[in-house]
Amino acid sequence: MSETTITPFGYDSKIESNVVVTRLDAAINWMRKNSLWPMPMGLACCAIELMATASSRYDISRFGAEVFRFSPRQADVMVVAGTVTYKMALAVKRIWDQMPEPKWCIAMGACASSGGMYRSYAVLQGIDRLIPVDVYISGCPPRPEALLEGFFRLQRKIEGESSLLEQKKEMVSEMG
């Protein structure tokens, strides 16, 4: 007679091999959080730290965000790194609008988060006035380790989100 045990991860039997049982939401969110494709919006000195995050010393690829995409239609995370001037704001907004859903935003550095030390007519006082921000990273400029921590926070946020299928079901139940 074979032994059958129930584990927290699913059904485990010596006869029937391994079977994993999960929710669709959990599987989709696991794939999303472990395959983030950043769209780098390097606008000032924070962009150097953003580039350093992809170097062999910090190796962002270990955490599922290896593929920097310079096409908004292939990216799902916009990393706004640096000072956003009003001249660049419309370009940032256009690129954000071209990104497919679901999409997230990381504001990297004091300038992207709040305008930083630039209190002038030419500088947008925070990218959140233009697009929704999911994670703020403080510093001037923040270290690559801080950006990695920002990606970890974003991954934890994505893990708890409901999938588009579940959101659609919730909308239908609210309407009817």
PDB file of C-alpha atoms in Angstrom:
ATOM      1  CA  MET A   1       0.000   0.000   0.000  1.00  0.00           C
ATOM      2  CA  SER A   2       1.394   3.396  -0.932  1.00  0.00           C
ATOM      3  CA  GLU A   3       1.681   6.312   1.405  1.00  0.00           C
ATOM      4  CA  THR A   4      -0.196   9.486   0.531  1.00  0.00           C
ATOM      5  CA  THR A   5       0.420  12.740   2.321  1.00  0.00           C
ATOM      6  CA  ILE A   6      -1.107  16.172   2.023  1.00  0.00           C
ATOM      7  CA  THR A   7       1.441  18.962   2.111  1.00  0.00           C
ATOM      8  CA  PRO A   8       0.812  22.712   2.174  1.00  0.00           C
ATOM      9  CA  PHE A   9       1.962  22.833  -1.454  1.00  0.00           C
ATOM     10  CA  GLY A  10      -0.417  20.265  -2.881  1.00  0.00           C
ATOM     11  CA  TYR A  11      -0.941  16.530  -3.197  1.00  0.00           C
ATOM     12  CA  ASP A  12       2.078  14.230  -2.973  1.00  0.00           C
ATOM     13  CA  SER A  13       1.870  10.542  -3.810  1.00  0.00           C
ATOM     14  CA  LYS A  14       4.599   8.030  -4.626  1.00  0.00           C
ATOM     15  CA  ILE A  15       2.413   6.447  -7.299  1.00  0.00           C
ATOM     16  CA  GLU A  16       1.031   9.470  -9.142  1.00  0.00           C
ATOM     17  CA  SER A  17       4.153  11.656  -9.093  1.00  0.00           C
ATOM     18  CA  ASN A  18       3.874  15.231  -7.863  1.00  0.00           C
ATOM     19  CA  VAL A  19       0.819  17.381  -8.376  1.00  0.00           C
ATOM     20  CA  VAL A  20       0.710  21.049  -7.458  1.00  0.00           C
ATOM     21  CA  VAL A  21      -2.608  22.685  -6.711  1.00  0.00           C
ATOM     22  CA  THR A  22      -2.898  26.455  -6.686  1.00  0.00           C
ATOM     23  CA  ARG A  23      -5.211  29.319  -7.567  1.00  0.00           C
ATOM     24  CA  LEU A  24      -5.059  30.940 -11.003  1.00  0.00           C
ATOM     25  CA  ASP A  25      -4.450  34.319  -9.341  1.00  0.00           C
ATOM     26  CA  ALA A  26      -1.467  32.984  -7.419  1.00  0.00           C
ATOM     27  CA  ALA A  27       0.093  31.406 -10.517  1.00  0.00           C
ATOM     28  CA  ILE A  28      -0.357  34.540 -12.644  1.00  0.00           C
ATOM     29  CA  ASN A  29       1.024  36.812  -9.924  1.00  0.00           C
ATOM     30  CA  TRP A  30       3.995  34.504  -9.377  1.00  0.00           C
ATOM     31  CA  MET A  31       4.845  34.732 -13.096  1.00  0.00           C
ATOM     32  CA  ARG A  32       4.350  38.512 -13.143  1.00  0.00           C
ATOM     33  CA  LYS A  33       6.486  39.228 -10.101  1.00  0.00           C
ATOM     34  CA  ASN A  34       9.346  37.032 -11.279  1.00  0.00           C
ATOM     35  CA  SER A  35       9.511  38.424 -14.813  1.00  0.00           C
ATOM     36  CA  LEU A  36       9.414  42.203 -14.562  1.00  0.00           C
ATOM     37  CA  TRP A  37      10.629  43.993 -17.681  1.00  0.00           C
ATOM     38  CA  PRO A  38      11.708  47.518 -16.755  1.00  0.00           C
ATOM     39  CA  MET A  39      11.392  50.534 -19.037  1.00  0.00           C
ATOM     40  CA  PRO A  40      14.272  52.767 -17.926  1.00  0.00           C
ATOM     41  CA  MET A  41      13.457  56.486 -17.971  1.00  0.00           C
ATOM     42  CA  GLY A  42      16.909  57.754 -17.067  1.00  0.00           C
ATOM     43  CA  LEU A  43      16.600  61.521 -16.918  1.00  0.00           C
ATOM     44  CA  ALA A  44      19.515  62.561 -14.685  1.00  0.00           C
ATOM     45  CA  CYS A  45      22.203  61.249 -12.335  1.00  0.00           C
ATOM     46  CA  CYS A  46      19.946  58.512 -10.910  1.00  0.00           C
ATOM     47  CA  ALA A  47      20.177  56.817 -14.303  1.00  0.00           C
ATOM     48  CA  ILE A  48      23.837  55.961 -13.597  1.00  0.00           C
ATOM     49  CA  GLU A  49      22.773  54.074 -10.471  1.00  0.00           C
ATOM     50  CA  LEU A  50      20.000  52.399 -12.477  1.00  0.00           C
ATOM     51  CA  MET A  51      22.586  51.187 -14.997  1.00  0.00           C
ATOM     52  CA  ALA A  52      24.848  49.992 -12.186  1.00  0.00           C
ATOM     53  CA  THR A  53      22.022  47.768 -10.933  1.00  0.00           C
ATOM     54  CA  ALA A  54      22.313  45.700 -14.109  1.00  0.00           C
ATOM     55  CA  SER A  55      26.078  45.236 -13.683  1.00  0.00           C
ATOM     56  CA  SER A  56      27.620  42.004 -12.476  1.00  0.00           C
ATOM     57  CA  ARG A  57      28.150  43.387  -8.969  1.00  0.00           C
ATOM     58  CA  TYR A  58      24.416  43.857  -8.281  1.00  0.00           C
ATOM     59  CA  ASP A  59      22.973  41.632 -11.038  1.00  0.00           C
ATOM     60  CA  ILE A  60      19.292  42.544 -11.132  1.00  0.00           C
ATOM     61  CA  SER A  61      18.717  39.492 -13.351  1.00  0.00           C
ATOM     62  CA  ARG A  62      18.827  37.255 -10.269  1.00  0.00           C
ATOM     63  CA  PHE A  63      15.538  38.778  -9.201  1.00  0.00           C
ATOM     64  CA  GLY A  64      13.568  38.527 -12.432  1.00  0.00           C
ATOM     65  CA  ALA A  65      14.084  42.032 -13.839  1.00  0.00           C
ATOM     66  CA  GLU A  66      16.944  41.349 -16.207  1.00  0.00           C
ATOM     67  CA  VAL A  67      15.450  42.394 -19.489  1.00  0.00           C
ATOM     68  CA  PHE A  68      15.552  46.190 -19.781  1.00  0.00           C
ATOM     69  CA  ARG A  69      13.171  47.094 -22.567  1.00  0.00           C
ATOM     70  CA  PHE A  70      13.533  50.312 -24.499  1.00  0.00           C
ATOM     71  CA  SER A  71      10.215  49.802 -26.207  1.00  0.00           C
ATOM     72  CA  PRO A  72       7.186  50.717 -24.077  1.00  0.00           C
ATOM     73  CA  ARG A  73       5.078  47.993 -25.666  1.00  0.00           C
ATOM     74  CA  GLN A  74       7.410  45.340 -24.270  1.00  0.00           C
ATOM     75  CA  ALA A  75       7.813  46.757 -20.746  1.00  0.00           C
ATOM     76  CA  ASP A  76       5.654  46.509 -17.645  1.00  0.00           C
ATOM     77  CA  VAL A  77       7.622  48.555 -15.061  1.00  0.00           C
ATOM     78  CA  MET A  78       8.645  52.140 -15.681  1.00  0.00           C
ATOM     79  CA  VAL A  79      11.622  53.246 -13.585  1.00  0.00           C
ATOM     80  CA  VAL A  80      11.637  57.046 -13.551  1.00  0.00           C
ATOM     81  CA  ALA A  81      15.188  57.878 -12.501  1.00  0.00           C
ATOM     82  CA  GLY A  82      16.012  61.530 -12.104  1.00  0.00           C
ATOM     83  CA  THR A  83      14.674  65.032 -12.554  1.00  0.00           C
ATOM     84  CA  VAL A  84      11.499  65.287 -14.610  1.00  0.00           C
ATOM     85  CA  THR A  85      11.274  68.640 -16.312  1.00  0.00           C
ATOM     86  CA  TYR A  86       8.055  69.888 -17.845  1.00  0.00           C
ATOM     87  CA  LYS A  87       9.717  69.568 -21.232  1.00  0.00           C
ATOM     88  CA  MET A  88      10.194  65.808 -20.664  1.00  0.00           C
ATOM     89  CA  ALA A  89       6.930  65.249 -18.770  1.00  0.00           C
ATOM     90  CA  LEU A  90       4.807  64.812 -21.895  1.00  0.00           C
ATOM     91  CA  ALA A  91       7.281  62.282 -23.314  1.00  0.00           C
ATOM     92  CA  VAL A  92       7.225  60.311 -20.053  1.00  0.00           C
ATOM     93  CA  LYS A  93       3.402  60.370 -20.058  1.00  0.00           C
ATOM     94  CA  ARG A  94       3.256  59.259 -23.707  1.00  0.00           C
ATOM     95  CA  ILE A  95       5.563  56.320 -23.029  1.00  0.00           C
ATOM     96  CA  TRP A  96       3.529  55.404 -19.929  1.00  0.00           C
ATOM     97  CA  ASP A  97       0.333  55.414 -21.994  1.00  0.00           C
ATOM     98  CA  GLN A  98       1.936  53.123 -24.596  1.00  0.00           C
ATOM     99  CA  MET A  99       2.806  50.466 -22.012  1.00  0.00           C
ATOM    100  CA  PRO A 100       0.324  47.562 -21.843  1.00  0.00           C
ATOM    101  CA  GLU A 101      -1.651  46.699 -18.720  1.00  0.00           C
ATOM    102  CA  PRO A 102      -0.789  45.638 -16.077  1.00  0.00           C
ATOM    103  CA  LYS A 103       1.962  48.177 -15.518  1.00  0.00           C
ATOM    104  CA  TRP A 104       3.756  49.614 -12.529  1.00  0.00           C
ATOM    105  CA  CYS A 105       5.964  52.622 -11.806  1.00  0.00           C
ATOM    106  CA  ILE A 106       9.010  53.103  -9.583  1.00  0.00           C
ATOM    107  CA  ALA A 107      10.056  56.679  -8.754  1.00  0.00           C
ATOM    108  CA  MET A 108      13.810  56.501  -8.183  1.00  0.00           C
ATOM    109  CA  GLY A 109      15.455  59.336  -6.296  1.00  0.00           C
ATOM    110  CA  ALA A 110      14.414  62.550  -4.610  1.00  0.00           C
ATOM    111  CA  CYS A 111      13.944  64.416  -7.902  1.00  0.00           C
ATOM    112  CA  ALA A 112      11.528  61.883  -9.384  1.00  0.00           C
ATOM    113  CA  SER A 113       9.642  61.580  -6.091  1.00  0.00           C
ATOM    114  CA  SER A 114       9.320  65.237  -5.099  1.00  0.00           C
ATOM    115  CA  GLY A 115      11.327  67.487  -7.412  1.00  0.00           C
ATOM    116  CA  GLY A 116      14.370  67.189  -5.151  1.00  0.00           C
ATOM    117  CA  MET A 117      16.388  70.340  -4.630  1.00  0.00           C
ATOM    118  CA  TYR A 118      14.963  71.925  -7.774  1.00  0.00           C
ATOM    119  CA  ARG A 119      12.112  74.242  -6.779  1.00  0.00           C
ATOM    120  CA  SER A 120      11.780  75.980 -10.115  1.00  0.00           C
ATOM    121  CA  TYR A 121       9.175  76.628 -12.761  1.00  0.00           C
ATOM    122  CA  ALA A 122      10.824  74.067 -15.082  1.00  0.00           C
ATOM    123  CA  VAL A 123      10.785  70.983 -12.806  1.00  0.00           C
ATOM    124  CA  LEU A 124       7.793  68.759 -12.125  1.00  0.00           C
ATOM    125  CA  GLN A 125       7.497  68.405  -8.344  1.00  0.00           C
ATOM    126  CA  GLY A 126       6.999  64.640  -8.334  1.00  0.00           C
ATOM    127  CA  ILE A 127       6.198  62.189 -11.109  1.00  0.00           C
ATOM    128  CA  ASP A 128       3.083  61.122  -9.176  1.00  0.00           C
ATOM    129  CA  ARG A 129       1.429  64.325 -10.425  1.00  0.00           C
ATOM    130  CA  LEU A 130       1.551  62.791 -13.893  1.00  0.00           C
ATOM    131  CA  ILE A 131       1.363  58.998 -13.521  1.00  0.00           C
ATOM    132  CA  PRO A 132       0.548  56.671 -10.596  1.00  0.00           C
ATOM    133  CA  VAL A 133       3.604  55.543  -8.633  1.00  0.00           C
ATOM    134  CA  ASP A 134       3.738  52.157  -6.899  1.00  0.00           C
ATOM    135  CA  VAL A 135       7.143  52.375  -5.171  1.00  0.00           C
ATOM    136  CA  TYR A 136       9.183  55.391  -4.090  1.00  0.00           C
ATOM    137  CA  ILE A 137      12.945  55.075  -3.606  1.00  0.00           C
ATOM    138  CA  SER A 138      14.569  57.850  -1.593  1.00  0.00           C
ATOM    139  CA  GLY A 139      18.087  59.171  -1.959  1.00  0.00           C
ATOM    140  CA  CYS A 140      20.114  61.556  -4.066  1.00  0.00           C
ATOM    141  CA  PRO A 141      21.057  59.457  -5.938  1.00  0.00           C
ATOM    142  CA  PRO A 142      19.898  56.192  -4.367  1.00  0.00           C
ATOM    143  CA  ARG A 143      22.333  53.298  -4.347  1.00  0.00           C
ATOM    144  CA  PRO A 144      21.730  50.245  -6.561  1.00  0.00           C
ATOM    145  CA  GLU A 145      20.861  48.268  -3.424  1.00  0.00           C
ATOM    146  CA  ALA A 146      17.973  50.686  -2.827  1.00  0.00           C
ATOM    147  CA  LEU A 147      16.640  50.037  -6.325  1.00  0.00           C
ATOM    148  CA  LEU A 148      16.845  46.293  -5.705  1.00  0.00           C
ATOM    149  CA  GLU A 149      14.858  46.797  -2.492  1.00  0.00           C
ATOM    150  CA  GLY A 150      12.334  48.812  -4.516  1.00  0.00           C
ATOM    151  CA  PHE A 151      11.930  45.890  -6.905  1.00  0.00           C
ATOM    152  CA  PHE A 152      11.437  43.550  -3.927  1.00  0.00           C
ATOM    153  CA  ARG A 153       8.688  45.833  -2.597  1.00  0.00           C
ATOM    154  CA  LEU A 154       7.053  45.909  -6.012  1.00  0.00           C
ATOM    155  CA  GLN A 155       7.207  42.112  -6.204  1.00  0.00           C
ATOM    156  CA  ARG A 156       5.471  41.859  -2.814  1.00  0.00           C
ATOM    157  CA  LYS A 157       2.796  44.280  -4.017  1.00  0.00           C
ATOM    158  CA  ILE A 158       2.231  42.313  -7.234  1.00  0.00           C
ATOM    159  CA  GLU A 159       1.982  39.088  -5.243  1.00  0.00           C
ATOM    160  CA  GLY A 160      -1.065  40.432  -3.404  1.00  0.00           C
ATOM    161  CA  GLU A 161      -2.901  41.858  -6.436  1.00  0.00           C
ATOM    162  CA  SER A 162      -5.851  40.188  -8.082  1.00  0.00           C
ATOM    163  CA  SER A 163      -5.470  39.210 -11.727  1.00  0.00           C
ATOM    164  CA  LEU A 164      -7.322  40.949 -14.534  1.00  0.00           C
ATOM    165  CA  LEU A 165      -9.684  37.954 -14.744  1.00  0.00           C
ATOM    166  CA  GLU A 166     -10.602  38.348 -11.077  1.00  0.00           C
ATOM    167  CA  GLN A 167     -10.994  42.125 -11.452  1.00  0.00           C
ATOM    168  CA  LYS A 168     -13.364  41.568 -14.366  1.00  0.00           C
ATOM    169  CA  LYS A 169     -15.419  39.114 -12.278  1.00  0.00           C
ATOM    170  CA  GLU A 170     -15.610  41.671  -9.449  1.00  0.00           C
ATOM    171  CA  MET A 171     -16.790  44.376 -11.875  1.00  0.00           C
ATOM    172  CA  VAL A 172     -19.493  42.101 -13.286  1.00  0.00           C
ATOM    173  CA  SER A 173     -20.720  41.158  -9.793  1.00  0.00           C
ATOM    174  CA  GLU A 174     -20.873  44.851  -8.787  1.00  0.00           C
ATOM    175  CA  MET A 175     -22.859  45.738 -11.914  1.00  0.00           C
ATOM    176  CA  GLY A 176     -25.377  42.936 -11.659  1.00  0.00           C
TER     177      GLY A 176
END
